[in-house]
Every structure is written in C-alpha cells, then in structure tokens.
XYZ file of C-alpha atoms in Angstrom:
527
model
C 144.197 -166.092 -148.565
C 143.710 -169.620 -149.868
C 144.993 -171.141 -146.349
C 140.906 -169.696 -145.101
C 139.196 -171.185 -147.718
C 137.935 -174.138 -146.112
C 137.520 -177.983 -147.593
C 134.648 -179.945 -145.864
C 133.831 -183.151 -147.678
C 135.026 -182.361 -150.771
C 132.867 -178.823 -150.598
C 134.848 -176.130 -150.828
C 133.302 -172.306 -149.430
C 134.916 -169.185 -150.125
C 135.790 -166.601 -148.172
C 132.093 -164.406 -148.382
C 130.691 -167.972 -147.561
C 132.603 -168.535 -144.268
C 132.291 -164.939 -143.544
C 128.318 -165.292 -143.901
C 128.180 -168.364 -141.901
C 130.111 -166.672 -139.251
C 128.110 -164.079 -138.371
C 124.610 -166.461 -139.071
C 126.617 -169.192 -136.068
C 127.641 -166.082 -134.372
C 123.989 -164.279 -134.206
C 122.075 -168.134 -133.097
C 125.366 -167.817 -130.176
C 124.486 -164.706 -129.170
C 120.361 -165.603 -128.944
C 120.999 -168.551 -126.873
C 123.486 -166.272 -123.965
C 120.578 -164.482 -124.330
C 118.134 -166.704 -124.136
C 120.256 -168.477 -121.192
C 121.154 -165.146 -119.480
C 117.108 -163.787 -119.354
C 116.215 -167.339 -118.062
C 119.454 -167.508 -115.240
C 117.031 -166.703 -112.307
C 114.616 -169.646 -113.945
C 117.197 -172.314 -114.192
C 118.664 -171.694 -110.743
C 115.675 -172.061 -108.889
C 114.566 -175.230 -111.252
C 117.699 -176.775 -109.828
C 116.922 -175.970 -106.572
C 113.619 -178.208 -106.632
C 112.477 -181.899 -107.656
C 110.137 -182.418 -109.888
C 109.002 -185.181 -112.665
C 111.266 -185.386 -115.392
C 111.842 -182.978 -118.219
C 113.262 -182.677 -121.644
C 114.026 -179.643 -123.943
C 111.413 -178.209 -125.764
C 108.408 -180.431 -124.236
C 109.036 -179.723 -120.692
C 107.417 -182.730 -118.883
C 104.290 -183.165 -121.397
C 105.021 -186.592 -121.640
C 104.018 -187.186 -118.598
C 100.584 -186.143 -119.732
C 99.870 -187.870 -122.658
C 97.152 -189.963 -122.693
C 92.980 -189.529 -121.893
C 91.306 -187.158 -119.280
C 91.494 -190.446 -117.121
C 95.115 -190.969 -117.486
C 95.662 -187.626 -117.182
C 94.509 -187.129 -113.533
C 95.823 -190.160 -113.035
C 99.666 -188.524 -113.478
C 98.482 -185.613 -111.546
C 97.847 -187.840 -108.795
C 100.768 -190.108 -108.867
C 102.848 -186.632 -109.191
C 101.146 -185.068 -105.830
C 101.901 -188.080 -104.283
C 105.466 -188.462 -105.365
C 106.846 -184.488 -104.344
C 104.071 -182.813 -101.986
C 104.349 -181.312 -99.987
C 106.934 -179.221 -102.317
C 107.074 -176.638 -103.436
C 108.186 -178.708 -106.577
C 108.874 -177.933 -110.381
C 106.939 -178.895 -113.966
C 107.498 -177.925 -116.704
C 105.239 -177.691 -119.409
C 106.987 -176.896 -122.778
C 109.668 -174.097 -121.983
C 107.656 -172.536 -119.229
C 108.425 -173.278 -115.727
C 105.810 -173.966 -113.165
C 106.190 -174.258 -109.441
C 103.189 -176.376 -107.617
C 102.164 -174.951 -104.372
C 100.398 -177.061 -101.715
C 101.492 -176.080 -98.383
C 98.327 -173.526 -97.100
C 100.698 -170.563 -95.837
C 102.540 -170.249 -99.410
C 99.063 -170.590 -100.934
C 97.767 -167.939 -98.477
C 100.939 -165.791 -99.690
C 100.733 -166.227 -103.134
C 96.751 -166.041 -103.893
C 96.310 -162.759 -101.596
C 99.641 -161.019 -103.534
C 99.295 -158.040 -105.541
C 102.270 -159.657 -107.861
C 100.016 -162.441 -108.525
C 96.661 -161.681 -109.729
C 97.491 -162.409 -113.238
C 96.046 -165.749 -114.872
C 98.891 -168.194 -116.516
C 99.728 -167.722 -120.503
C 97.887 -171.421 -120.696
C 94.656 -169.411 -119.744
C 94.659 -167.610 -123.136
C 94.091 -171.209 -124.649
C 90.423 -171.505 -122.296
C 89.501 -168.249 -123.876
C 87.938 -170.151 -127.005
C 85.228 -170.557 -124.102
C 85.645 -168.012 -121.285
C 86.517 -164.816 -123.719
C 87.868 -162.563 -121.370
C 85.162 -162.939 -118.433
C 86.073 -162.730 -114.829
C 87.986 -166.035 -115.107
C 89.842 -165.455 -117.592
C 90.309 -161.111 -117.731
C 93.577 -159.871 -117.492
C 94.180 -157.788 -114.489
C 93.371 -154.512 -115.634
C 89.974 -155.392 -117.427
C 89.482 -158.127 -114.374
C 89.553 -155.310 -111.783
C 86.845 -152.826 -113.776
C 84.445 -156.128 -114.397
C 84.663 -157.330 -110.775
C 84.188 -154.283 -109.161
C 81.048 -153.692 -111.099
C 79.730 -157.247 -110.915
C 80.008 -157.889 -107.656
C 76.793 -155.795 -105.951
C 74.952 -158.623 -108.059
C 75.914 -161.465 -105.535
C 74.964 -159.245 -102.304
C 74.421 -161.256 -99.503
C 70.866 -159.507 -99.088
C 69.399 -160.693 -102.525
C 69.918 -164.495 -102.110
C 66.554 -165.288 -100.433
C 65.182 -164.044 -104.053
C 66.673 -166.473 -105.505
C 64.545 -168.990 -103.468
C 61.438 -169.058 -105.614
C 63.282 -170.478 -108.724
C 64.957 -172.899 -106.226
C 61.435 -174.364 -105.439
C 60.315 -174.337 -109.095
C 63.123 -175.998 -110.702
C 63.577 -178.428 -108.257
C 60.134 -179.511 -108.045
C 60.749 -180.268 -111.794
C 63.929 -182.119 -111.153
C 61.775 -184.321 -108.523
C 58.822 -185.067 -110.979
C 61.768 -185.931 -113.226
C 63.216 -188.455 -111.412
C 60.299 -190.144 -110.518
C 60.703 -192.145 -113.509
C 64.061 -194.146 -112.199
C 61.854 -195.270 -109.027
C 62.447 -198.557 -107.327
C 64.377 -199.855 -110.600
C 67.351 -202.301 -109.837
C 69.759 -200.711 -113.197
C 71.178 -197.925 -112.576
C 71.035 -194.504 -113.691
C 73.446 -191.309 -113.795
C 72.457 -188.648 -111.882
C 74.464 -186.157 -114.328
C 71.308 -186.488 -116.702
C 69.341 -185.082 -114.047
C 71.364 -182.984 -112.298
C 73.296 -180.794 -114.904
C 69.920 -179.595 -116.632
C 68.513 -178.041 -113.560
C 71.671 -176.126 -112.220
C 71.553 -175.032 -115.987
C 67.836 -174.007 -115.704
C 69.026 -172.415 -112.653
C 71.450 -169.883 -113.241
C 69.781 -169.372 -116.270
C 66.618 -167.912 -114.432
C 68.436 -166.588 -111.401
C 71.556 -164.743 -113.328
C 69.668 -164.014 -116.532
C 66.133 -164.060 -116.379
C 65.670 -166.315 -118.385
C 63.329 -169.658 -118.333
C 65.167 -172.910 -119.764
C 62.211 -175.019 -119.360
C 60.928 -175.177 -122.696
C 64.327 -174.498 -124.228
C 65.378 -178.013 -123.129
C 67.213 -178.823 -126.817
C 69.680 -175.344 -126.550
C 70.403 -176.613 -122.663
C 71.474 -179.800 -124.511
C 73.466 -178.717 -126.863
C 74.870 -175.677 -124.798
C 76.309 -178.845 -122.299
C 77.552 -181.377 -125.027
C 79.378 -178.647 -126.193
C 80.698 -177.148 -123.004
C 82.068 -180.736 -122.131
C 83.682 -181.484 -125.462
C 85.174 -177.541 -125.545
C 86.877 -178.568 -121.894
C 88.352 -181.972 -123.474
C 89.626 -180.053 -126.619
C 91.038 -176.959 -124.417
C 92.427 -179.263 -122.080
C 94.502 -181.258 -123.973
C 96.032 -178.000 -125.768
C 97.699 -177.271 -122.404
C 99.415 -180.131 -122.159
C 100.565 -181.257 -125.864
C 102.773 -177.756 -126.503
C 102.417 -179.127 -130.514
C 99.110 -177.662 -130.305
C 100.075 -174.001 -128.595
C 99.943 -172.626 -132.557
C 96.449 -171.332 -132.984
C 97.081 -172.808 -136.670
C 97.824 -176.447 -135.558
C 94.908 -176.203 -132.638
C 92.434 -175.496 -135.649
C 93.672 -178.082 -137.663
C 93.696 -180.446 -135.301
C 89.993 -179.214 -134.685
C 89.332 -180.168 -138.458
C 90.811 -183.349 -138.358
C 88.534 -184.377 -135.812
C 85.492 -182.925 -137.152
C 85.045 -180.342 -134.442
C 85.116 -176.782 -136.116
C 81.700 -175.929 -134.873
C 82.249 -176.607 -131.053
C 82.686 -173.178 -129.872
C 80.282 -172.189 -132.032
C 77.272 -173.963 -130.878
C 78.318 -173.462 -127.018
C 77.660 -169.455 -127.683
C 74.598 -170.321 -129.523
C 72.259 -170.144 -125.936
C 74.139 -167.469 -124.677
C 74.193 -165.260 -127.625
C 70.157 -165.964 -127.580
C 69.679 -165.320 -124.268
C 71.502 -161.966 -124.550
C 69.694 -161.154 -128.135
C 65.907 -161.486 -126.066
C 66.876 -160.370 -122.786
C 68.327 -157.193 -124.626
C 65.176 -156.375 -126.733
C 63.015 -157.302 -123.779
C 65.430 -154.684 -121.816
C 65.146 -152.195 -124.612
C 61.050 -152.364 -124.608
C 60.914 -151.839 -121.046
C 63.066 -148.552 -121.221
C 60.477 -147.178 -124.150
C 57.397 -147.954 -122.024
C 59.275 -146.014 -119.212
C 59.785 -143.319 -121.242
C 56.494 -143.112 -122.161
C 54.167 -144.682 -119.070
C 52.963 -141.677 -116.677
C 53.963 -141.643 -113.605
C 52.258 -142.788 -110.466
C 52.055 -142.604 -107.013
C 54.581 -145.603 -105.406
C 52.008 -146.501 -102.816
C 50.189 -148.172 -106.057
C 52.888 -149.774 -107.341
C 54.029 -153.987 -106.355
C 56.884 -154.642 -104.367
C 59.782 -154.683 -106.952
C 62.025 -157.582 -107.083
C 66.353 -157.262 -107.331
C 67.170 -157.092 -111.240
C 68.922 -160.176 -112.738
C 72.669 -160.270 -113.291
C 72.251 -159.622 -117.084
C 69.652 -156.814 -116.641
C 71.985 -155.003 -114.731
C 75.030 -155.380 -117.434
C 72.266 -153.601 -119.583
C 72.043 -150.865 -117.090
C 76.240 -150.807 -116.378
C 76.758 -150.169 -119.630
C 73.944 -147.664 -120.093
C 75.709 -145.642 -116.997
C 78.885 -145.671 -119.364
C 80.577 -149.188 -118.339
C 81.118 -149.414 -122.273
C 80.808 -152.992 -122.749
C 81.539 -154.501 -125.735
C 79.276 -157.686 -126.912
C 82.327 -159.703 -126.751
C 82.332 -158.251 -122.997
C 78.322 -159.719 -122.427
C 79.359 -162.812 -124.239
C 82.250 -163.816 -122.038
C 80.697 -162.860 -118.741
C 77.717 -164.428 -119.388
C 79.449 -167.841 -120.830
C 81.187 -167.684 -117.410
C 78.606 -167.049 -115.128
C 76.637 -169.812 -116.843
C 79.373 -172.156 -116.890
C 80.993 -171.309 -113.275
C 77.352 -170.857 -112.198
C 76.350 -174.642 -113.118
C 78.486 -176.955 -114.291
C 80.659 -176.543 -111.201
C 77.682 -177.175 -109.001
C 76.038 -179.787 -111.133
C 79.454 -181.429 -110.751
C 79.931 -181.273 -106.726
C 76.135 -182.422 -106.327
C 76.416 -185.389 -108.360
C 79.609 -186.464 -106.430
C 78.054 -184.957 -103.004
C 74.835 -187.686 -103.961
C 77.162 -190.238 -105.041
C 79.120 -190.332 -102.024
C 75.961 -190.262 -99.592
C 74.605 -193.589 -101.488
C 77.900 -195.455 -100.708
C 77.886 -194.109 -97.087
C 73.993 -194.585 -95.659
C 74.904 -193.702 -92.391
C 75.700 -190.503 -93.669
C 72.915 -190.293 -95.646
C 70.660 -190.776 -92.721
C 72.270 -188.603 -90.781
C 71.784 -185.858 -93.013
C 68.216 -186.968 -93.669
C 67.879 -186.698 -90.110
C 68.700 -183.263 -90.067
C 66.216 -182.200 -92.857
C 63.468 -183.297 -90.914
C 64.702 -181.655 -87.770
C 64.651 -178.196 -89.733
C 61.946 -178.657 -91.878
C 59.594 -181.076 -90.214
C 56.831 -183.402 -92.107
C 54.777 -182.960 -94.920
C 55.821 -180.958 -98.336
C 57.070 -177.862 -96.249
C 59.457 -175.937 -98.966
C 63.112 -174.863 -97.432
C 63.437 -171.251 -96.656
C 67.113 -169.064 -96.338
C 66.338 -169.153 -92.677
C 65.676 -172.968 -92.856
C 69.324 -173.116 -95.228
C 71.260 -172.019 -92.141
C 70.049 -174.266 -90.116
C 71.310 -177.312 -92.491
C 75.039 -177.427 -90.715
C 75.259 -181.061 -91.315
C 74.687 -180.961 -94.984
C 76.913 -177.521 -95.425
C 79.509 -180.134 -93.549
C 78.954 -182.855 -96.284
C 79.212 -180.296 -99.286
C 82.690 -178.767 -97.863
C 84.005 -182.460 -97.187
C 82.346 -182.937 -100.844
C 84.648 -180.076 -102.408
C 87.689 -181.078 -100.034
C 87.935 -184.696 -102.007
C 86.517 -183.572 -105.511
C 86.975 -179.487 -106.199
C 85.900 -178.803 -109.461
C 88.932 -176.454 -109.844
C 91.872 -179.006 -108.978
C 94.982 -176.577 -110.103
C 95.022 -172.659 -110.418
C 97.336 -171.366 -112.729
C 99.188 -167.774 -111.951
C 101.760 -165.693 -113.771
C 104.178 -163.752 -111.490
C 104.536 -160.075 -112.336
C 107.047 -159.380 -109.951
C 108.973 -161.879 -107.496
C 107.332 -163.418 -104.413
C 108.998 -164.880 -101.391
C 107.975 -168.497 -99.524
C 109.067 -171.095 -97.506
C 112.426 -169.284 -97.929
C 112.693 -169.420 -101.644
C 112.045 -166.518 -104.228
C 109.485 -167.628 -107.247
C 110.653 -165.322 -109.914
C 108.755 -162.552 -112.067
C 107.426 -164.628 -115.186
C 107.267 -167.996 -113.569
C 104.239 -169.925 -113.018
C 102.435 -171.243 -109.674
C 100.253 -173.796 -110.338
C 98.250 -173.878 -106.652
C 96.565 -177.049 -106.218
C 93.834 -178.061 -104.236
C 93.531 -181.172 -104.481
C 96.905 -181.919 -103.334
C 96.473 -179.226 -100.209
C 92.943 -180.554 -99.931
C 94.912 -184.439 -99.498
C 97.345 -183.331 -96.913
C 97.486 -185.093 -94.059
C 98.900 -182.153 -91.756
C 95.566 -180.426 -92.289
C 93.282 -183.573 -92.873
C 94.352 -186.921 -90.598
C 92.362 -189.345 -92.916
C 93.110 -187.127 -96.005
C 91.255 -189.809 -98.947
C 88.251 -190.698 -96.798
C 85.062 -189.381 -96.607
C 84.363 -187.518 -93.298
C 82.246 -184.741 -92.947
C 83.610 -184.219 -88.948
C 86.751 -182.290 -91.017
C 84.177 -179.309 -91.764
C 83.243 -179.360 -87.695
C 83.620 -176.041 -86.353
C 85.643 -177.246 -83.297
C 88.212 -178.985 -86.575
C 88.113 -176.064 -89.132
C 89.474 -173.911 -86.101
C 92.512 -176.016 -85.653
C 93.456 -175.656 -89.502
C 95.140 -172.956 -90.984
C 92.321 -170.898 -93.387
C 93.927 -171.668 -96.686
C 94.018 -175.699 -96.178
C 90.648 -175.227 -97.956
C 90.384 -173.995 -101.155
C 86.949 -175.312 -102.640
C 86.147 -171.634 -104.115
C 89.731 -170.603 -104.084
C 90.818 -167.593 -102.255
C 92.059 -164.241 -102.221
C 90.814 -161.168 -104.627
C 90.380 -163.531 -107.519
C 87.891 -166.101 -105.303
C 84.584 -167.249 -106.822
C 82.244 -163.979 -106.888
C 79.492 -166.757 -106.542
C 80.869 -168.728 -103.402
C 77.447 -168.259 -101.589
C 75.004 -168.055 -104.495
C 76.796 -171.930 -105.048
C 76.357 -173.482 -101.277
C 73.001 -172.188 -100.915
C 71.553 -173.309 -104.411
C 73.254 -176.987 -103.271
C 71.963 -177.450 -100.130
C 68.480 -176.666 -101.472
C 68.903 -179.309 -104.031
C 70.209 -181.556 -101.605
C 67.289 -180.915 -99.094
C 64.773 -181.212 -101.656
C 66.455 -184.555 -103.336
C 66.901 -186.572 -99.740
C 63.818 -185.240 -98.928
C 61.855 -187.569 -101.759
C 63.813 -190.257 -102.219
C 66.649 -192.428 -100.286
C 69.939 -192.829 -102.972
C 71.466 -196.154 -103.297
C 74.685 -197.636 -105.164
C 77.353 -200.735 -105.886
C 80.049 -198.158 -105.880
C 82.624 -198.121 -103.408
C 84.894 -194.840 -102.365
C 87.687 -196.764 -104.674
C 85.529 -197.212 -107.374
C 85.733 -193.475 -107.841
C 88.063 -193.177 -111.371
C 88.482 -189.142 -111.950
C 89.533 -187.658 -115.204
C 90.454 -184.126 -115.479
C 89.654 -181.729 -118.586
C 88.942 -178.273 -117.788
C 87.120 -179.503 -114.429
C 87.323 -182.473 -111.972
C 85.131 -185.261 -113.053
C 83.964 -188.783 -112.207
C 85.284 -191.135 -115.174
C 82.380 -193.078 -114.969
C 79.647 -191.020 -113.995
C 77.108 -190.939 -110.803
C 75.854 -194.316 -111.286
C 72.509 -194.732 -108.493
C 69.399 -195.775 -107.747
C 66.612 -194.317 -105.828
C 63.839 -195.440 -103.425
C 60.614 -194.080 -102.180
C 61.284 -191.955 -99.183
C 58.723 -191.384 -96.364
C 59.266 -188.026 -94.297
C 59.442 -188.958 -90.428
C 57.227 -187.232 -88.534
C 59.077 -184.300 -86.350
C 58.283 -181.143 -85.276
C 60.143 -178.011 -86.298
C-alpha cells in the first residue's frame, strides 16, 4: 500500500489524493478525445489548405491587430498571398474557409445549407438586433417574405419626388465649397442626404429639421462599427462581460444607446401618427372614390404597422432592428459608394466628362429634373457605379455558418465551419477582371459582363440572402450622381494609389473624399 503513495518534491499524497487526481487528469483526457474527435472532420480539411499562420486559442488574430487601416491592410496582403483558394483562417478556435472563385461562391450563397449568418454576427447585433441582416434563418425567412412587396419594382418612381427635394438641398449645400482651392470631404455632404433619404422614402419621415439626431445617429453608427469590429477579431473580447468593460474603459457605454435614439423616435411618431389615422378611419364617413386624390404606396414603416395589425406579431425589438437596418443598409452603404464613385471621377476627368456627356444627352439643358424613364437611360453612369462597387463594396467579406456539408472545387466544407465569401478578393481577380486594381468602367459593358461568369460580381451579394434594396440603392445613386455632375465639375490631388482603405463594419476610405468643385455650365443638347 505504501509502494502507491507517491513522493513529488518532498510532497507526499495519499492514496484518496492520487485517486482524485486520477479521475480529475482522466476526465480533462477524455474532453480533449472529445474535443479532438468532434473537430476530426475540421482539422483534416485545415490541413488540406494554406492559410496565414495560426496558434492555439487565438487562431490567426494576430494577424489583425492593429487600426481599421492596418486591418484592411492584412486583408489585402492575405488575398494577395492565397487567392484564388479556397484557403483557411482561423479566428480564435473557429475555422473559416475564404471563398473567391465565382462558381464556389455561386454554390455556396444559393445553398439551402448555408443561409445561416456566422456566430461573429451575434457580436453586430448590439446594432442590427435581429433585422434582415442579422435574423437567424427561421425569423429571417418570416421577415423577408413580408418585407419584400415594399421594394416592388413598380413603386420606385415614387420615390422620385424626395429624390428631387433632398438633392436640391444637397446642391444649395454645397454651394458654399465653390471655386475654393482647400479641399473639402464630400462625406459631410453626402452621408446626411442618403440619411434624409431613406428616412423619408422607408419611413416617412422628414430629417430636414432634425439635422442634430442625423448627427448623432451617424457619429454613433461609425464608432458602433469600429467597436463591433474589433470584437471579431481580438477573441479576448468574445465575453459579453469583457466587451462591456472594455466599453467602460474607453468611455463608450452610451454608443448603442444614442444610435437607437432616431430610430426609436421615428418609430414613437410614425406609430401615433399611424394610430390617429386608424381612429379618423373609424370614424370619417365614407365617400364616393371618384372624390377622393390619387393615393400614394405606404412607406416601409407604415406597412410594419399594418403587418403586424394583420397578425405578423412584431415585437418592438422586431421594429427596432429592421428599421436600424434599413436605415443603416439603406444609407450609409450608399453614402459610402457615392463618395468613392465622386472621388474616383475627380481623379479620372475623362471619365467624368464622359459621364457628364451622357447627362446632357438624356436630360438636355436647363434645370430639367431626372425622371425613372430618364434613370434607364444613364448606362454610362450605372457602368461607373458597378465598376465603383467592383473596387470598393461596402460589404468586403460575408460571413456563413454551414448547417450541413457543402461540396466545391472537389473539397467538402464541413457542417459548423465558416465561409467567409469575399468580394473584394473575387471582385480583384484577374480571370474575371484583366486590369483587376484599375478603374474601368468598360468591365460593366454589356458585351464584357456576358463573358463573366454571374457571381464574379458581388456588389449586393447574391443568392436568397441578397440586398432586398439592390434597386432602391442604384437608382437613388444615379440620381445623386446626375444631379451632382449636373451643377458642378469635381476636382482632386488624389491619385488611384492615394486611396488608403480601412475596414470596420464597412469598406471605407482612410482618409476621406477629399475634393473640390467648380461651376458647371450645362451644354446645350437636345433630348
């Protein structure tokens, strides 16, 4: 008996010790065969692909550590180092397989097994909620089905109106950086009136004299995406309890709170004002329809009212998050491509004047205001704004959690593993794109789109889960654009190269839209 009583450095244990430690060495065995054994299929396809390096516990994370800057800087240097792929990252103990080539992108976005947003999503919802971004599949499928009749194809000349009015404002606006030699961003500009936008197109609501909650709503969108992006990549800050600490520490506990401040006062009037109307329904007598005035389409939020009042049973968590996301998705995504869309027409004049050229073919002298009709005549512009989204899209990597395996380019991605699909590397191939980093709006001719395959573009991203708002986006751009080119001539002392991009929940120039403007004169043409 006293031959198992063991001596380690002059401790001695007895024998209810070393059976205890045992079985406590014996269970933390028999976790990690377990933990090994559920992660086999994992591990076998990890060492099946390159990828940066990793280490246990933090995955590759170290390769993101830094600013937004430095960030999409090692995404960059990363796509250029293993794409085509597929390739591996890991992030923490997940593993993620990037896919760039457009026929396993085609395969995995259109898959039934792949509908469901990445884990790292639940760390956006501090913004999103669960909106249509950010829904799990079963409450994603309920929302989207009922959402959708509010982008019909057939209510977007309604929208046109607002166009005229908010953009007129934007113009008077920027009168004031006229003929000067500094410089100004266009994001100042810009990002206000796609706000104003959406705001009166989606919600009925007017912005105008709400300028100070627009403000705040966007210096706290753009700090929320910095905070929410670096939690994805430091897996110290997966705990919600570190996350909020770390919020503390660097005095923003209030963030999230003032970005639902506009929305939750949007939703507060626009439900009242919703709630009025239905009383004076009740009550008004009815009359004969030849009297009444040509009723316009309802508003996106008007008809979430009238969904739930047919028994949709949303919750106001559910208004919250799809409104946040229809704001956010509805104009900071477009405020985004049009400043980089403007940018890149000042450091390329001949482009600029060939779209110019265009607007006054369609639209002709004098103040004439663009109509839908006049919209689809624009193919130039559309041309720029795809070419604009090929080099820049706002949405540069798509997280998705397998449910169930899925088969490409003769390999099998395994249930639980991440894809990470990313644009901007399959937007930067030069199989689908011969001069992938230059700026050439001939890759959007029709004659070139033909010869790609569909999914080498992914500017709205594809499959079930695409942008709802895909068309609502182009057309509210290319008025913009129309309207802007149409007063003034844009001008920089950027070059293509001098384009820095950081990355937080978006795409974004590291150094803003930096141009001046000039007095345009509309050549004389005839429609």
């Amino acid at each position: 008996m006293e031959a198992i009583i063991q001596s380690v450095n002059g401790f001695r244990l007895t024998m209810p010790e070393v059976i205890a430690s045992t079985i406590i060495l014996s269970f933390f065995v028999i976790l990690w065969c377990r933990y090994k054994w559920n992660r086999r299929y994992f591990d076998k396809l990890a060492a099946s692909l390159k990828g940066p390096p990793a280490y246990p516990i933090i995955g590759s994370a170290l390769q993101f550590i830094g600013t937004p800057q430095k960030l999409m800087d090692s995404i960059l240097k990363i796509i250029k180092d293993y794409s085509p792929g597929p390739f591996k990252i890991w992030l923490g103990p997940y593993l993620g397989i990037v896919i760039v080539k457009p026929e396993d992108v085609q395969i995995v976005l259109n898959s039934s097994k792949a509908l469901q947003k990445d884990r790292f999503y639940k760390f956006i919802k501090n913004i999103f909620g669960e909106g249509l971004l950010t829904a799990p599949v079963d409450k994603w499928r309920i929302h989207r089905r009922l959402i959708t009749p509010s982008f019909n194809s057939s209510l977007l000349s309604e929208f046109f109106p607002v166009f005229h009015e908010k953009n007129k404002i934007l113009i008077k606006n920027l009168k004031s950086e006229l003929n000067k030699t500094q410089s100004f961003d266009l994001w100042d500009y810009i990002a206000p009136t796609t706000l104003s936008l959406i705001c009166q197109n989606a919600m009925g609501y007017n912005l105008d004299n709400q300028s100070q909650c627009g403000s705040e709503f966007e210096k706290a969108m753009i700090r929320a995406s910095e905070l929410d992006s670096l939690r994805v990549v430091k897996p110290w800050l997966y705990p919600n309890i570190m996350f909020s600490l770390y919020l503390k520490l660097k005095g923003d506990s209030n963030v999230f709170n003032n970005l639902y401040k506009l929305p939750l006062k949007m939703i507060r009037e626009k439900k009242e004002a919703f709630e009025q109307k239905k009383i004076e329904k009740e009550l008004s007598v009815i009359i004969d329809d030849t009297n009444k005035e040509k009723k316009h389409s309802k508003v996106f939020l008007d008809k979430l009212f009238e969904l739930n009042e047919a028994g949709a049973n949303f919750s106001d968590d559910d208004f919250r998050d799809e409104v946040v996301t229809m704001m956010i998705g509805g104009s900071e995504t477009s405020a985004i491509t049009l400043c980089f869309c403007l940018l890149l027409l000042a450091i390329y004049p001949d482009i600029q004047d060939k779209v110019y050229d265009e607007i006054c073919d369609v639209l002709g002298d004098g103040d004439q205001t663009i109509t839908i009709v006049d919209s689809y005549k624009l193919v130039y512009l559309d041309q720029v704004l795809m070419e604009t989204l090929r080099l820049f899209p706002v949405l540069p990597i798509l997280l998705r959690e397998l449910q169930d395996d899925v088969k490409i380019d003769n390999i099998v991605l395994p249930k639980g593993s991440t894809c990470y699909i990313c644009p901007l590397a399959t937007h930067r191939d030069s199989l689908s794109y011969p001069n992938p980093n230059s700026f050439d709006p001939e890759n959007f001719a029709p004659e070139n789109i033909a010869k790609r395959h569909k999914y080498s573009f992914l500017g709205f991203s594809g499959g079930p889960r695409g942008c709802i708002g895909s068309k609502y986006a182009m057309l509210s751009m290319k008025v913009l654009v129309s309207t802007f080119l149409g007063n003034f001539s844009v001008h920089t002392d950027y070059t293509f190269d001098d384009i820095k991009l950081k990355l937080d929940l978006l795409l974004r120039s590291a150094n803003g839209y930096p141009v001046t403007i000039r007095t345009r004169t509309r050549k004389s043409m005839k429609k």
